[in-house]
Coordinates of C-alpha atoms in Angstrom, one line a residue:
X1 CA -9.0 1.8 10.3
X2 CA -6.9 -0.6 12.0
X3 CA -7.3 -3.4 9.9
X4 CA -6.4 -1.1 6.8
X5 CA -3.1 -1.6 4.6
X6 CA -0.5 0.6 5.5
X7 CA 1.8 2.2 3.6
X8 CA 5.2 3.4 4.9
X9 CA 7.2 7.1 3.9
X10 CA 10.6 7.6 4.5
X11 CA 10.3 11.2 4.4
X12 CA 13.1 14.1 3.9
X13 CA 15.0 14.9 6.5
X14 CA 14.4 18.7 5.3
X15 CA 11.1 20.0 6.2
X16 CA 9.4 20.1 3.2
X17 CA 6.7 18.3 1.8
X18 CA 8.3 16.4 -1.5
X19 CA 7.0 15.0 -4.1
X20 CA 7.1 11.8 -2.0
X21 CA 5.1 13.4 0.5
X22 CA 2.4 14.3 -1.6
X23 CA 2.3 11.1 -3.2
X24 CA 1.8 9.5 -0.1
X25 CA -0.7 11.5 1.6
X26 CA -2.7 11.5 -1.5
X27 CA -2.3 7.6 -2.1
X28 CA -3.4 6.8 1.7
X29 CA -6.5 9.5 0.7
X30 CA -7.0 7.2 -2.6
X31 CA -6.9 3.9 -1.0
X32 CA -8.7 4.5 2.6
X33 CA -4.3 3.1 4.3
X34 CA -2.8 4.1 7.4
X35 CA 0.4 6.1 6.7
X36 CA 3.4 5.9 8.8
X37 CA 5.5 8.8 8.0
X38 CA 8.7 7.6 8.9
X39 CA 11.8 10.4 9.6
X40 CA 15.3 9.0 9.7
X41 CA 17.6 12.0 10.4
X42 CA 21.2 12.4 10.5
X43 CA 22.9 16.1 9.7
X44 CA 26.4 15.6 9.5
X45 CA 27.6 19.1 9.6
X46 CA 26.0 18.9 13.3
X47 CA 28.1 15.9 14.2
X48 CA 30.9 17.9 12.7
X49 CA 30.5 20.6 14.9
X50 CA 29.9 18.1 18.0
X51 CA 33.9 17.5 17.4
X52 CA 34.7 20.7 18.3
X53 CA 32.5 21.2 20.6
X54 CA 31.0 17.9 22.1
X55 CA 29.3 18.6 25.1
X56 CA 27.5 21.1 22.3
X57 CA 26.3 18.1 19.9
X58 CA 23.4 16.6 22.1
X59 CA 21.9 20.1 22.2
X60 CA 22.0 21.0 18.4
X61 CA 20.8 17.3 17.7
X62 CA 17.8 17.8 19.9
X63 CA 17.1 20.9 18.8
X64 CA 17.1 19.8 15.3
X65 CA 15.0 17.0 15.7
X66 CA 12.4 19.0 17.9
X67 CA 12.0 21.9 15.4
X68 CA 11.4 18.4 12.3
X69 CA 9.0 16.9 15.3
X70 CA 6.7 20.3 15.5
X71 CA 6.7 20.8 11.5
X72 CA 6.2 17.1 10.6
X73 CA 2.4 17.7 13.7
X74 CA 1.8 20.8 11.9
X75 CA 1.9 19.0 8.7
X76 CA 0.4 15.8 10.1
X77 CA -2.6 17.8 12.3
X78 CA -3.8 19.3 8.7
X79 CA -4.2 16.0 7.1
X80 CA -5.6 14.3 10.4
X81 CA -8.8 17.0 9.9
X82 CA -9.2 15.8 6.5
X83 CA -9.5 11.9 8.2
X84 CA -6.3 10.7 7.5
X85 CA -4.9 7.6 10.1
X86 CA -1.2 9.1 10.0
X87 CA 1.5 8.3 12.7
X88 CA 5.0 9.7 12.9
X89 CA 8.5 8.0 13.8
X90 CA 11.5 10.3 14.1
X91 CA 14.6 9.2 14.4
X92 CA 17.9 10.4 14.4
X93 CA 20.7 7.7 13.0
X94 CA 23.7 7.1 10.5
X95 CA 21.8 3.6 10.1
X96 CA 19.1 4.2 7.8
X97 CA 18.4 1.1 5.6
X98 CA 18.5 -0.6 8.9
X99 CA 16.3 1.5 10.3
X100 CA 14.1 1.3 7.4
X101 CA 14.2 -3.2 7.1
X102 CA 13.3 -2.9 11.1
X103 CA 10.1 -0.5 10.4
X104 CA 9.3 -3.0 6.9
X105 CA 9.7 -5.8 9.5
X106 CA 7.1 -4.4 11.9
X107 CA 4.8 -3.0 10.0
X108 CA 4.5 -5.1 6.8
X109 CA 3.3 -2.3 4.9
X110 CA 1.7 -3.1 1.5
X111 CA 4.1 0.0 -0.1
X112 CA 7.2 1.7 0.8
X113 CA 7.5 5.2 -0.3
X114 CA 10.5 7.5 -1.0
X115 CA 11.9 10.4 -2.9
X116 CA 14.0 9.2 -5.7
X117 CA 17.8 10.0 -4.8
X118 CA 19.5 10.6 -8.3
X119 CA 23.2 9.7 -8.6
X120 CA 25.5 8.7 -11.5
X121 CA 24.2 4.8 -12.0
X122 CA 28.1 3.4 -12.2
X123 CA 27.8 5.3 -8.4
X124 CA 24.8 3.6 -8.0
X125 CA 25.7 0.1 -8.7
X126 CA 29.3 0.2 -7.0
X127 CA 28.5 2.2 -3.8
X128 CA 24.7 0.3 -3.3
X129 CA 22.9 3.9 -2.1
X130 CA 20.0 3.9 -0.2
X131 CA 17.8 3.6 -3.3
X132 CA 19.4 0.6 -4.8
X133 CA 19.5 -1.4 -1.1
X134 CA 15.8 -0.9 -1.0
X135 CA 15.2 -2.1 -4.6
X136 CA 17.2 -5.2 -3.8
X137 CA 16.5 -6.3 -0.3
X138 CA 12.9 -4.7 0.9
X139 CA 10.8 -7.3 0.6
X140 CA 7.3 -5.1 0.1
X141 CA 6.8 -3.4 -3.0
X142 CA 8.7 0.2 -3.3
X143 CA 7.2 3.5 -5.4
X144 CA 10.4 5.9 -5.9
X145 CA 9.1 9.5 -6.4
X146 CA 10.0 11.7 -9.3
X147 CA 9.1 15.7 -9.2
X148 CA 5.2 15.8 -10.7
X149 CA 2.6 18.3 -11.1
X150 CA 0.1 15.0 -10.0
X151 CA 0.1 13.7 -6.2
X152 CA -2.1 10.9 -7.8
X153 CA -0.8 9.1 -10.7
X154 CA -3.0 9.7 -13.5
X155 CA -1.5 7.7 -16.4
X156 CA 0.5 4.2 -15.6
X157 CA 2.3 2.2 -18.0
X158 CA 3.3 -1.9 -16.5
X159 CA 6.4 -3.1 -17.8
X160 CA 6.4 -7.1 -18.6
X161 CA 8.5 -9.5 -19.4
X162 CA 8.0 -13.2 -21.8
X163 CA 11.7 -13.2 -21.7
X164 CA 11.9 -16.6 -20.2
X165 CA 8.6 -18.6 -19.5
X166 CA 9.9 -20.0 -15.8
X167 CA 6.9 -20.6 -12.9
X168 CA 8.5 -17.4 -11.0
X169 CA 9.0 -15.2 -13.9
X170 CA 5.0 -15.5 -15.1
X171 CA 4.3 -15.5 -11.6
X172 CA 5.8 -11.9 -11.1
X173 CA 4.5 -10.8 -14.4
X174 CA 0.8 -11.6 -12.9
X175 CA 2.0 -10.1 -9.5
X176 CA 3.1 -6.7 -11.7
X177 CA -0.2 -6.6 -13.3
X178 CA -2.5 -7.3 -10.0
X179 CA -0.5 -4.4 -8.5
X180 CA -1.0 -2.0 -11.4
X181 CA -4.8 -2.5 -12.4
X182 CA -6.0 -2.3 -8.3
X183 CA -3.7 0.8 -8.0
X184 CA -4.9 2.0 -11.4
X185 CA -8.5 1.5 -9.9
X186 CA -7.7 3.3 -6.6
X187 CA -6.3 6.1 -8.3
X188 CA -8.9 6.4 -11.2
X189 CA -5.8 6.1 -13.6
X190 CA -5.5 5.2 -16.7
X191 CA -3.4 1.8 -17.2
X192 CA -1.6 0.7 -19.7
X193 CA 0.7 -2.3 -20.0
X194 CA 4.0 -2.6 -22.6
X195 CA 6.2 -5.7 -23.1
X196 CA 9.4 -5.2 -25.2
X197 CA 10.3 -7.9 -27.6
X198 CA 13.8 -8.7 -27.5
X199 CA 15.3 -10.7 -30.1
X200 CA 18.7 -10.3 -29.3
X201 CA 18.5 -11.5 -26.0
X202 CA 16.6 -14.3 -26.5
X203 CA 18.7 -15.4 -29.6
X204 CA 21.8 -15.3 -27.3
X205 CA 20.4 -17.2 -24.8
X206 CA 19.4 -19.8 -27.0
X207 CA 22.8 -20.2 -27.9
X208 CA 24.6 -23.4 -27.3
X209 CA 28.1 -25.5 -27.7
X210 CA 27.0 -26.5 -31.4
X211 CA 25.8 -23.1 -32.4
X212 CA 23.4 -20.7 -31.9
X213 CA 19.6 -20.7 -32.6
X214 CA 18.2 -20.7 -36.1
X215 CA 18.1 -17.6 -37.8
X216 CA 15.4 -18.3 -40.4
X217 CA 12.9 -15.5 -41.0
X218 CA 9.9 -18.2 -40.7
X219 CA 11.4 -18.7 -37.3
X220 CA 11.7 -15.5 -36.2
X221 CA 8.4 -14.5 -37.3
X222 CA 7.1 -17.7 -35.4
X223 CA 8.5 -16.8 -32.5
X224 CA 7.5 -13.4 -32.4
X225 CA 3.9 -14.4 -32.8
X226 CA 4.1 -16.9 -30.2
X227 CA 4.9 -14.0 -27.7
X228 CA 2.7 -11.2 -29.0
X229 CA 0.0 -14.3 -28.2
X230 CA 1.4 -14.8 -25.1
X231 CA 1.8 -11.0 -24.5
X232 CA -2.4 -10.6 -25.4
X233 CA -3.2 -13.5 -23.1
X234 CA -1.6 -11.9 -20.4
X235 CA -3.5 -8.5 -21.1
X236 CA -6.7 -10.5 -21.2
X237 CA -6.2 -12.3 -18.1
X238 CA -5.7 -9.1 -16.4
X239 CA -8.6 -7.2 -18.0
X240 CA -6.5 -4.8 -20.3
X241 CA -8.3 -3.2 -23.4
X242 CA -6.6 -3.8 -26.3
X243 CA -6.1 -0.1 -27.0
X244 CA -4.0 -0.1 -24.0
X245 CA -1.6 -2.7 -25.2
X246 CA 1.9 -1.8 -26.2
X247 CA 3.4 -4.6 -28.2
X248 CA 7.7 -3.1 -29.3
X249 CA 10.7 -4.7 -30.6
X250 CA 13.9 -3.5 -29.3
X251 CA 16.7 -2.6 -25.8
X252 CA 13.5 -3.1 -23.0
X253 CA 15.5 -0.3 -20.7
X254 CA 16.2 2.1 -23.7
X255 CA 12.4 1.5 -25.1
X256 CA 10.4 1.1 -21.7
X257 CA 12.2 4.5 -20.7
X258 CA 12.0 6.1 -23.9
X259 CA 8.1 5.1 -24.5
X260 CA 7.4 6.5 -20.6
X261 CA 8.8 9.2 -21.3
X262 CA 7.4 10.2 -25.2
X263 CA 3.6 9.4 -23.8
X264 CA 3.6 11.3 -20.4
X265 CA 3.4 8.3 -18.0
X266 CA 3.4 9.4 -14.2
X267 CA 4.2 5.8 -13.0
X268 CA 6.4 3.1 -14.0
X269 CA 5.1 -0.3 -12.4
X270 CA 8.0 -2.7 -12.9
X271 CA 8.9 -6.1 -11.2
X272 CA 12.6 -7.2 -10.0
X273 CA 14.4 -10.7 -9.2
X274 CA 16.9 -12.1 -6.8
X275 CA 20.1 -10.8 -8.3
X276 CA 23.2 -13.4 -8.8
X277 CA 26.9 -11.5 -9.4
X278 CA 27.2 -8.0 -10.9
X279 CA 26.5 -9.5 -14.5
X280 CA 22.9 -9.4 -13.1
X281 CA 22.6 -6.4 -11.7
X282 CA 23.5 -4.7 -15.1
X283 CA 20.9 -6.9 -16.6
X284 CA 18.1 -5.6 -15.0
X285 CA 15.8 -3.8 -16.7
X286 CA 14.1 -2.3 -13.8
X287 CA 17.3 -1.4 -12.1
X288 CA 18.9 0.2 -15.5
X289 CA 15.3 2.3 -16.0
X290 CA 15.7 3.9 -12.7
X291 CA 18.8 5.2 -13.4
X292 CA 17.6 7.1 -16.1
X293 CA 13.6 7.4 -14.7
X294 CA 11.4 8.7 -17.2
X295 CA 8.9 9.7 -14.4
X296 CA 8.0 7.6 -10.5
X297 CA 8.8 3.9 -10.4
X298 CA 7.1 1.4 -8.6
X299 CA 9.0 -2.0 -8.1
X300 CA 7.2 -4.9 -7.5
X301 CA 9.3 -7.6 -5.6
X302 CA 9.4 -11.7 -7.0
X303 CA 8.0 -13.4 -4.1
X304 CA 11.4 -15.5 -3.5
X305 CA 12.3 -11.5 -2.4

């Protein structure tokens, strides 16, 4: 299986198989990938200690890191006999985004794969946790883990956008949908794809120094048929029954969370763009869903990323 995609899991530094976990061993099951199980740990209450008592420190740490080391073989041995390709890195370091761009740059993995860290999102977008760095700057596409009763996902909903109709923006819309239909196939789930219409936005960015855009009904009945046409072309391209297509009006984060949510969706498949000032970062859908996730996120990066 070396020529196999691999995926990549930072696991917990507890020892404990998450939600992440499972989602991982059962997605490298699914889809016949290496898994790197990568184990960044760093207990500060040790390195507290250590300043009482330093000579102390290098002997808690290794002990620490030897009794992860034997559960994460015990754990990795089980899955082995099941023919699973699964390696393990264990680390110990207060650098773990770095850690985690190194092991991206290495490996090239076609996922990254991590237990969603839930903070407060005006934490979030001030402090840039470990969740948000990896939604901006890891360049492969990154599945954030929710608790679920479903290692695979069973039922996905893809999130696009006609917002603007730029090269890179129908570009990552295709790129969104190619990633959700071949992980939909993989998994034997059930895809389904929504794009929320919203007039607001697009009203205000039409805006300009003489005024804004017409306000007409015949116009905004126009334009809202020239992007559920656009919205079905898509869908076609990409092989999606009509059944499965999820046409709304509306906020995209409040509806694209709310609809997740109501219908039982295990996974989000959303995409993201180069961000440009704070203004942008609260624009985001995907980044403004995921503070508020409905269920497990997958990001797919623009390729500029």
């Amino acid at each position: 299986m070396k020529d196999s995609p691999c995926l990549v899991l930072i696991a917990s530094s507890r020892q404990e198989r998450t939600p992440a976990f499972e989602r991982a061993i059962a997605l490298a099951g699914a889809c016949g990938a290496r898994l790197r199980i990568v184990a960044l740990d760093h207990v500060r209450l040790l390195e507290v200690l250590g300043l009482f008592s330093p000579g102390a420190l290098a002997k808690l740490r290794d002990a620490h890191l030897h009794a992860h080391r034997r559960w994460l073989d015990e754990q990795v041995e089980t899955e082995r006999s099941k023919g699973l390709d699964i390696s393990v890195q264990l680390l110990w370091t207060e650098h773990v985004f770095e850690e985690i761009q190194d092991c991206v740059r290495t490996l090239r993995p076609g996922m990254l794969i991590k237990d969603v860290h839930l903070e407060a999102s005006l934490q979030r977008l001030f402090s840039t946790p470990l969740d948000w760095a990896l939604l901006r700057h890891c360049p492969c596409p990154v599945q954030l883990v929710t608790p679920s009763t479903h290692p695979l996902p069973i039922k996905m909903i893809a999130a696009v956008s006609l917002y603007r109709s730029s090269h890179a923006d129908l570009r990552l819309n295709d790129k969104i949908l190619r990633a959700a239909t071949h992980l939909a196939a993989q998994c034997h789930a059930e895809l389904h794809v929504l794009y929320v219409y919203d007039w607001a936005a697009i009203y205000t960015s039409g805006a300009t120094m003489l005024g804004g855009m017409p306000v007409e009904a015949g116009f905004q009945e126009a334009l809202i048929e020239a992007h559920e046409e656009s919205f079905s072309s898509l869908c076609a391209q990409h092989g999606i029954a009509e059944r499965r297509r999820h046409f709304m009006t509306g906020t995209p984060h409040l509806m694209v969370e709310a609809f997740a949510r109501q219908n039982s969706f295990d996974l989000l498949v959303m995409g993201t763009s180069p961000r440009h000032g704070l203004e942008r970062v609260m624009g985001d859908t995907a980044e403004v869903v995921l503070t508020h996730a409905p269920c497990s996120v997958l990001v797919v990066k623009a390729d500029s990323l």
